[in-house]
């Protein structure tokens, strides 16, 4: 067709999933979530201390390293990070 379909296709915000050590309670979840929600470009942040996972929906330009640095400044350690695309409701931590 001669048009670049990639420039018109918008798959939705990226999702960065971080594995975090040091969360032991819901207070930790709230602290990390609140810390990440203050980062420009973060649309949503949800932490789960039972799995040690933090799921962050971000806009363009937000890098896992930036989020990991904010989490480290809050006193926790990021051990792994994965980036994907938000597929919509139903995706669990």
Backbone as ProteinMPNN parsed JSONL, in Angstrom:
{"seq_chain_A": "XXXXXXXXXXXXXXXXXXXXXXXXXXXXXXXXXXXXXXXXXXXXXXXXXXXXXXXXXXXXXXXXXXXXXXXXXXXXXXXXXXXXXXXXXXXXX", "coords_chain_A": {"N_chain_A": [[0.792, -1.189, 0.0], [2.059, 1.218, 0.352], [2.052, 2.975, 2.52], [3.276, 3.717, 5.752], [2.464, 1.631, 8.11], [3.276, 1.317, 10.735], [3.639, 3.857, 11.816], [1.059, 4.735, 12.306], [-0.105, 2.893, 13.921], [-0.905, 2.263, 17.24], [0.062, 0.594, 19.916], [-0.542, 0.942, 22.577], [0.368, 1.874, 25.957], [3.672, 1.179, 27.199], [4.598, -1.57, 29.278], [6.386, -2.068, 32.13], [7.859, -4.525, 33.97], [9.126, -5.134, 37.076], [11.352, -6.939, 39.144], [11.597, -6.945, 42.541], [13.543, -6.767, 45.456], [13.174, -6.828, 49.0], [10.685, -5.835, 49.682], [8.257, -6.206, 52.116], [5.726, -5.909, 53.095], [2.372, -4.434, 52.902], [2.75, -1.746, 53.256], [5.247, -1.32, 52.112], [4.56, -1.813, 49.452], [2.866, 0.385, 48.951], [4.665, 2.496, 49.347], [6.562, 2.118, 47.261], [4.861, 2.218, 45.009], [3.795, 4.863, 45.24], [6.176, 6.318, 45.013], [6.976, 5.704, 42.37], [4.804, 6.669, 40.893], [5.226, 9.366, 40.931], [7.105, 9.829, 39.016], [7.729, 11.366, 35.955], [5.749, 10.542, 33.198], [4.958, 8.054, 34.076], [2.123, 6.128, 34.225], [0.687, 4.346, 35.736], [1.302, 2.41, 38.638], [1.836, -0.614, 40.235], [2.465, -2.568, 42.992], [3.428, -5.73, 44.411], [4.005, -7.268, 47.291], [4.076, -9.96, 47.964], [4.872, -11.4, 45.741], [6.997, -9.953, 44.955], [6.964, -8.366, 42.76], [6.696, -5.529, 40.594], [4.555, -3.723, 38.627], [4.502, -1.498, 36.009], [2.888, 0.897, 34.135], [3.824, 2.832, 31.465], [4.495, 5.865, 29.624], [5.936, 6.977, 26.479], [9.511, 7.079, 26.433], [10.156, 6.52, 29.095], [12.402, 4.751, 30.962], [13.466, 1.479, 32.141], [15.712, 1.635, 33.8], [15.552, 4.153, 34.976], [13.308, 3.863, 36.61], [14.243, 1.827, 38.272], [16.301, 3.167, 39.605], [14.848, 5.035, 41.118], [13.434, 3.289, 42.77], [15.569, 2.125, 44.145], [16.493, 4.364, 45.522], [14.46, 4.574, 47.31], [15.028, 2.55, 48.998], [15.0, -0.15, 48.233], [15.795, -3.075, 46.197], [16.199, -3.629, 42.784], [16.11, -6.508, 40.911], [15.608, -7.58, 38.432], [14.248, -6.792, 35.186], [11.597, -6.427, 32.86], [10.296, -5.492, 29.708], [7.302, -4.78, 28.055], [4.279, -4.637, 26.063], [1.253, -3.042, 26.875], [-1.529, -5.032, 27.039], [-4.079, -4.693, 27.712], [-6.981, -4.962, 29.922], [-7.072, -7.528, 32.461], [-4.57, -8.615, 32.675], [-2.479, -9.909, 35.032], [-0.449, -9.265, 37.955]], "CA_chain_A": [[0.0, 0.0, 0.0], [2.919, 2.365, 0.286], [2.047, 3.78, 3.738], [3.957, 3.09, 6.881], [1.444, 1.325, 9.109], [3.832, 1.439, 12.08], [3.479, 5.218, 12.318], [-0.318, 4.962, 12.7], [-0.524, 1.874, 14.879], [-0.527, 2.58, 18.606], [-0.253, -0.591, 20.7], [-0.815, 1.262, 23.967], [1.566, 2.176, 26.727], [4.567, 0.078, 27.555], [4.508, -2.081, 30.645], [7.676, -2.514, 32.65], [7.697, -5.356, 35.16], [10.378, -5.169, 37.825], [11.443, -7.838, 40.287], [12.156, -6.098, 43.589], [13.824, -7.392, 46.753], [13.081, -5.966, 50.169], [9.298, -5.537, 50.036], [7.795, -7.207, 53.069], [4.372, -5.627, 53.574], [1.61, -3.523, 52.061], [3.373, -0.428, 53.375], [6.289, -1.296, 51.078], [3.865, -1.688, 48.177], [2.42, 1.769, 48.821], [5.839, 3.368, 49.222], [7.103, 1.974, 45.904], [3.855, 2.734, 44.08], [3.769, 6.322, 45.328], [7.454, 6.807, 44.477], [6.987, 5.588, 40.915], [3.761, 7.514, 40.298], [5.754, 10.732, 40.84], [8.017, 9.905, 37.87], [7.05, 11.856, 34.76], [5.515, 9.511, 32.192], [4.367, 6.858, 34.689], [0.662, 6.218, 34.215], [0.156, 3.477, 36.794], [2.316, 1.549, 39.257], [1.237, -1.544, 41.181], [3.464, -3.45, 43.592], [2.916, -6.882, 45.152], [5.111, -7.735, 48.132], [4.111, -11.418, 48.061], [5.62, -11.922, 44.59], [8.167, -9.105, 44.732], [6.868, -7.774, 41.418], [6.122, -4.206, 40.416], [4.109, -3.549, 37.235], [4.415, -0.063, 35.774], [2.472, 1.341, 32.796], [4.561, 4.064, 31.203], [4.44, 6.482, 28.31], [7.205, 6.964, 25.745], [10.687, 7.695, 27.023], [10.457, 6.08, 30.46], [13.288, 3.585, 30.89], [13.526, 0.666, 33.361], [16.808, 2.1, 34.653], [15.05, 5.3, 35.738], [12.435, 3.329, 37.652], [15.09, 1.09, 39.219], [17.015, 4.155, 40.422], [13.875, 5.576, 42.077], [13.163, 2.229, 43.746], [16.778, 2.021, 44.974], [16.512, 5.529, 46.406], [13.456, 4.318, 48.347], [15.554, 1.531, 49.904], [14.757, -1.5, 47.733], [16.72, -3.493, 45.15], [15.615, -4.226, 41.581], [16.976, -7.598, 40.47], [15.312, -7.935, 37.046], [13.249, -5.941, 34.558], [11.086, -6.848, 31.548], [9.459, -4.477, 29.067], [6.343, -5.317, 27.095], [3.224, -3.705, 25.663], [0.002, -3.247, 27.59], [-2.503, -5.731, 26.205], [-5.425, -4.367, 28.185], [-7.393, -5.528, 31.21], [-6.972, -8.965, 32.634], [-3.2, -9.049, 32.919], [-2.215, -9.881, 36.46], [0.945, -9.126, 38.393]], "C_chain_A": [[0.843, 1.266, 0.0], [2.876, 3.275, 1.502], [2.716, 3.003, 4.847], [2.945, 2.848, 7.985], [1.969, 1.436, 10.533], [3.61, 2.825, 12.647], [2.047, 5.499, 12.759], [-0.814, 3.947, 13.731], [-0.016, 2.232, 16.263], [-0.91, 1.412, 19.499], [-0.612, -0.304, 22.14], [0.486, 1.482, 24.717], [2.411, 0.935, 26.984], [4.302, -0.333, 29.001], [5.892, -2.581, 31.026], [7.388, -3.29, 33.925], [9.063, -5.497, 35.816], [10.286, -6.193, 38.949], [12.208, -7.078, 41.367], [12.36, -6.903, 44.872], [13.663, -6.361, 47.858], [11.675, -5.556, 50.546], [8.798, -6.624, 50.975], [6.359, -6.999, 53.536], [3.65, -4.69, 52.61], [2.142, -2.098, 52.145], [4.472, -0.257, 52.338], [5.661, -1.114, 49.699], [3.452, -0.238, 47.93], [3.59, 2.723, 48.61], [6.403, 3.322, 47.802], [6.121, 2.539, 44.875], [3.821, 4.256, 44.07], [5.04, 6.935, 44.754], [7.434, 6.8, 42.956], [5.94, 6.471, 40.246], [4.195, 8.976, 40.195], [6.705, 10.916, 39.663], [7.224, 10.354, 36.64], [6.945, 10.73, 33.726], [4.947, 8.221, 32.753], [2.867, 7.065, 34.779], [0.028, 5.423, 35.354], [1.303, 2.636, 37.337], [1.641, 0.71, 40.329], [2.31, -2.499, 41.68], [2.776, -4.574, 44.355], [4.059, -7.464, 45.967], [5.187, -9.26, 48.207], [4.884, -12.055, 46.906], [6.909, -11.144, 44.348], [8.132, -8.411, 43.382], [6.204, -6.406, 41.462], [5.804, -4.05, 38.937], [3.84, -2.068, 37.023], [4.0, 0.203, 34.333], [3.089, 2.701, 32.565], [4.303, 4.575, 29.787], [5.812, 6.415, 27.661], [8.325, 7.646, 26.534], [11.024, 7.28, 28.443], [11.23, 4.771, 30.373], [13.275, 2.804, 32.21], [14.608, 1.146, 34.329], [16.379, 3.273, 35.529], [14.191, 4.825, 36.894], [13.244, 2.594, 38.713], [15.837, 2.048, 40.137], [16.093, 4.758, 41.483], [13.561, 4.553, 43.17], [14.354, 2.07, 44.688], [16.855, 3.177, 45.964], [15.508, 5.382, 47.552], [13.879, 3.183, 49.282], [15.349, 0.091, 49.483], [15.713, -1.809, 46.586], [15.966, -4.133, 43.991], [16.591, -5.275, 41.073], [16.748, -7.989, 39.014], [14.251, -6.987, 36.51], [12.881, -6.503, 33.198], [10.225, -5.725, 31.007], [8.568, -5.157, 28.046], [5.354, -4.243, 26.713], [1.962, -4.059, 26.413], [-1.017, -3.874, 26.645], [-3.924, -5.49, 26.674], [-5.735, -5.031, 29.503], [-7.212, -7.046, 31.254], [-5.567, -9.453, 32.879], [-2.902, -8.872, 34.387], [-0.745, -9.683, 36.74], [1.644, -10.428, 38.382]], "O_chain_A": [[0.32, 2.325, -0.347], [3.6, 4.271, 1.529], [2.71, 1.772, 4.859], [2.604, 3.772, 8.722], [1.181, 1.633, 11.458], [3.409, 2.964, 13.854], [1.834, 6.434, 13.531], [-1.86, 4.157, 14.344], [1.177, 2.479, 16.442], [-2.087, 1.245, 19.816], [-0.961, -1.23, 22.872], [1.572, 1.295, 24.169], [1.92, -0.193, 26.984], [3.845, 0.462, 29.823], [6.487, -3.407, 30.334], [6.752, -2.778, 34.846], [10.03, -5.925, 35.186], [9.261, -6.296, 39.622], [13.328, -6.621, 41.139], [11.467, -7.626, 45.316], [13.971, -5.183, 47.682], [11.47, -4.985, 51.618], [8.899, -7.814, 50.674], [5.828, -7.816, 54.288], [4.229, -4.215, 51.633], [1.994, -1.326, 51.198], [4.62, 0.816, 51.752], [6.168, -0.351, 48.876], [3.661, 0.3, 46.843], [3.514, 3.643, 47.796], [6.688, 4.363, 47.21], [6.527, 3.264, 43.967], [3.819, 4.869, 43.003], [4.982, 7.963, 44.08], [7.829, 7.778, 42.323], [6.168, 6.97, 39.144], [3.592, 9.745, 39.446], [7.076, 12.046, 39.343], [6.177, 9.787, 36.326], [7.93, 10.056, 33.422], [4.496, 7.368, 31.988], [2.398, 8.055, 35.341], [-1.031, 5.785, 35.867], [2.173, 2.201, 36.582], [0.966, 1.235, 41.214], [2.984, -3.158, 40.889], [1.677, -4.397, 44.881], [4.973, -8.078, 45.417], [6.256, -9.804, 48.486], [5.479, -13.121, 47.067], [7.801, -11.605, 43.635], [9.157, -7.92, 42.909], [5.289, -6.156, 42.247], [6.679, -4.223, 38.089], [3.058, -1.454, 37.749], [4.689, -0.221, 33.405], [2.907, 3.62, 33.364], [3.942, 3.817, 28.886], [6.747, 5.855, 28.234], [8.109, 8.652, 27.21], [12.08, 7.653, 28.953], [10.761, 3.8, 29.778], [13.096, 3.393, 33.276], [14.432, 1.069, 35.545], [16.791, 3.376, 36.684], [14.318, 5.312, 38.017], [12.971, 2.718, 39.907], [15.99, 1.77, 41.327], [16.513, 4.968, 42.621], [13.438, 4.902, 44.343], [14.172, 1.899, 45.894], [17.24, 2.985, 47.118], [15.671, 5.976, 48.618], [13.178, 2.883, 50.248], [15.51, -0.813, 50.303], [16.368, -0.908, 46.063], [15.187, -5.065, 44.189], [17.76, -4.976, 40.83], [17.592, -8.656, 38.416], [13.452, -6.442, 37.271], [13.74, -6.996, 32.467], [9.501, -5.076, 31.762], [9.018, -6.002, 27.272], [5.565, -3.066, 27.006], [1.634, -5.235, 26.572], [-1.327, -3.322, 25.59], [-4.871, -6.024, 26.097], [-4.848, -5.604, 30.136], [-7.204, -7.731, 30.231], [-5.382, -10.609, 33.26], [-3.064, -7.776, 34.925], [0.103, -9.905, 35.875], [2.825, -10.498, 38.722]]}, "name": "protein", "num_of_chains": 1, "seq": "XXXXXXXXXXXXXXXXXXXXXXXXXXXXXXXXXXXXXXXXXXXXXXXXXXXXXXXXXXXXXXXXXXXXXXXXXXXXXXXXXXXXXXXXXXXXX"}
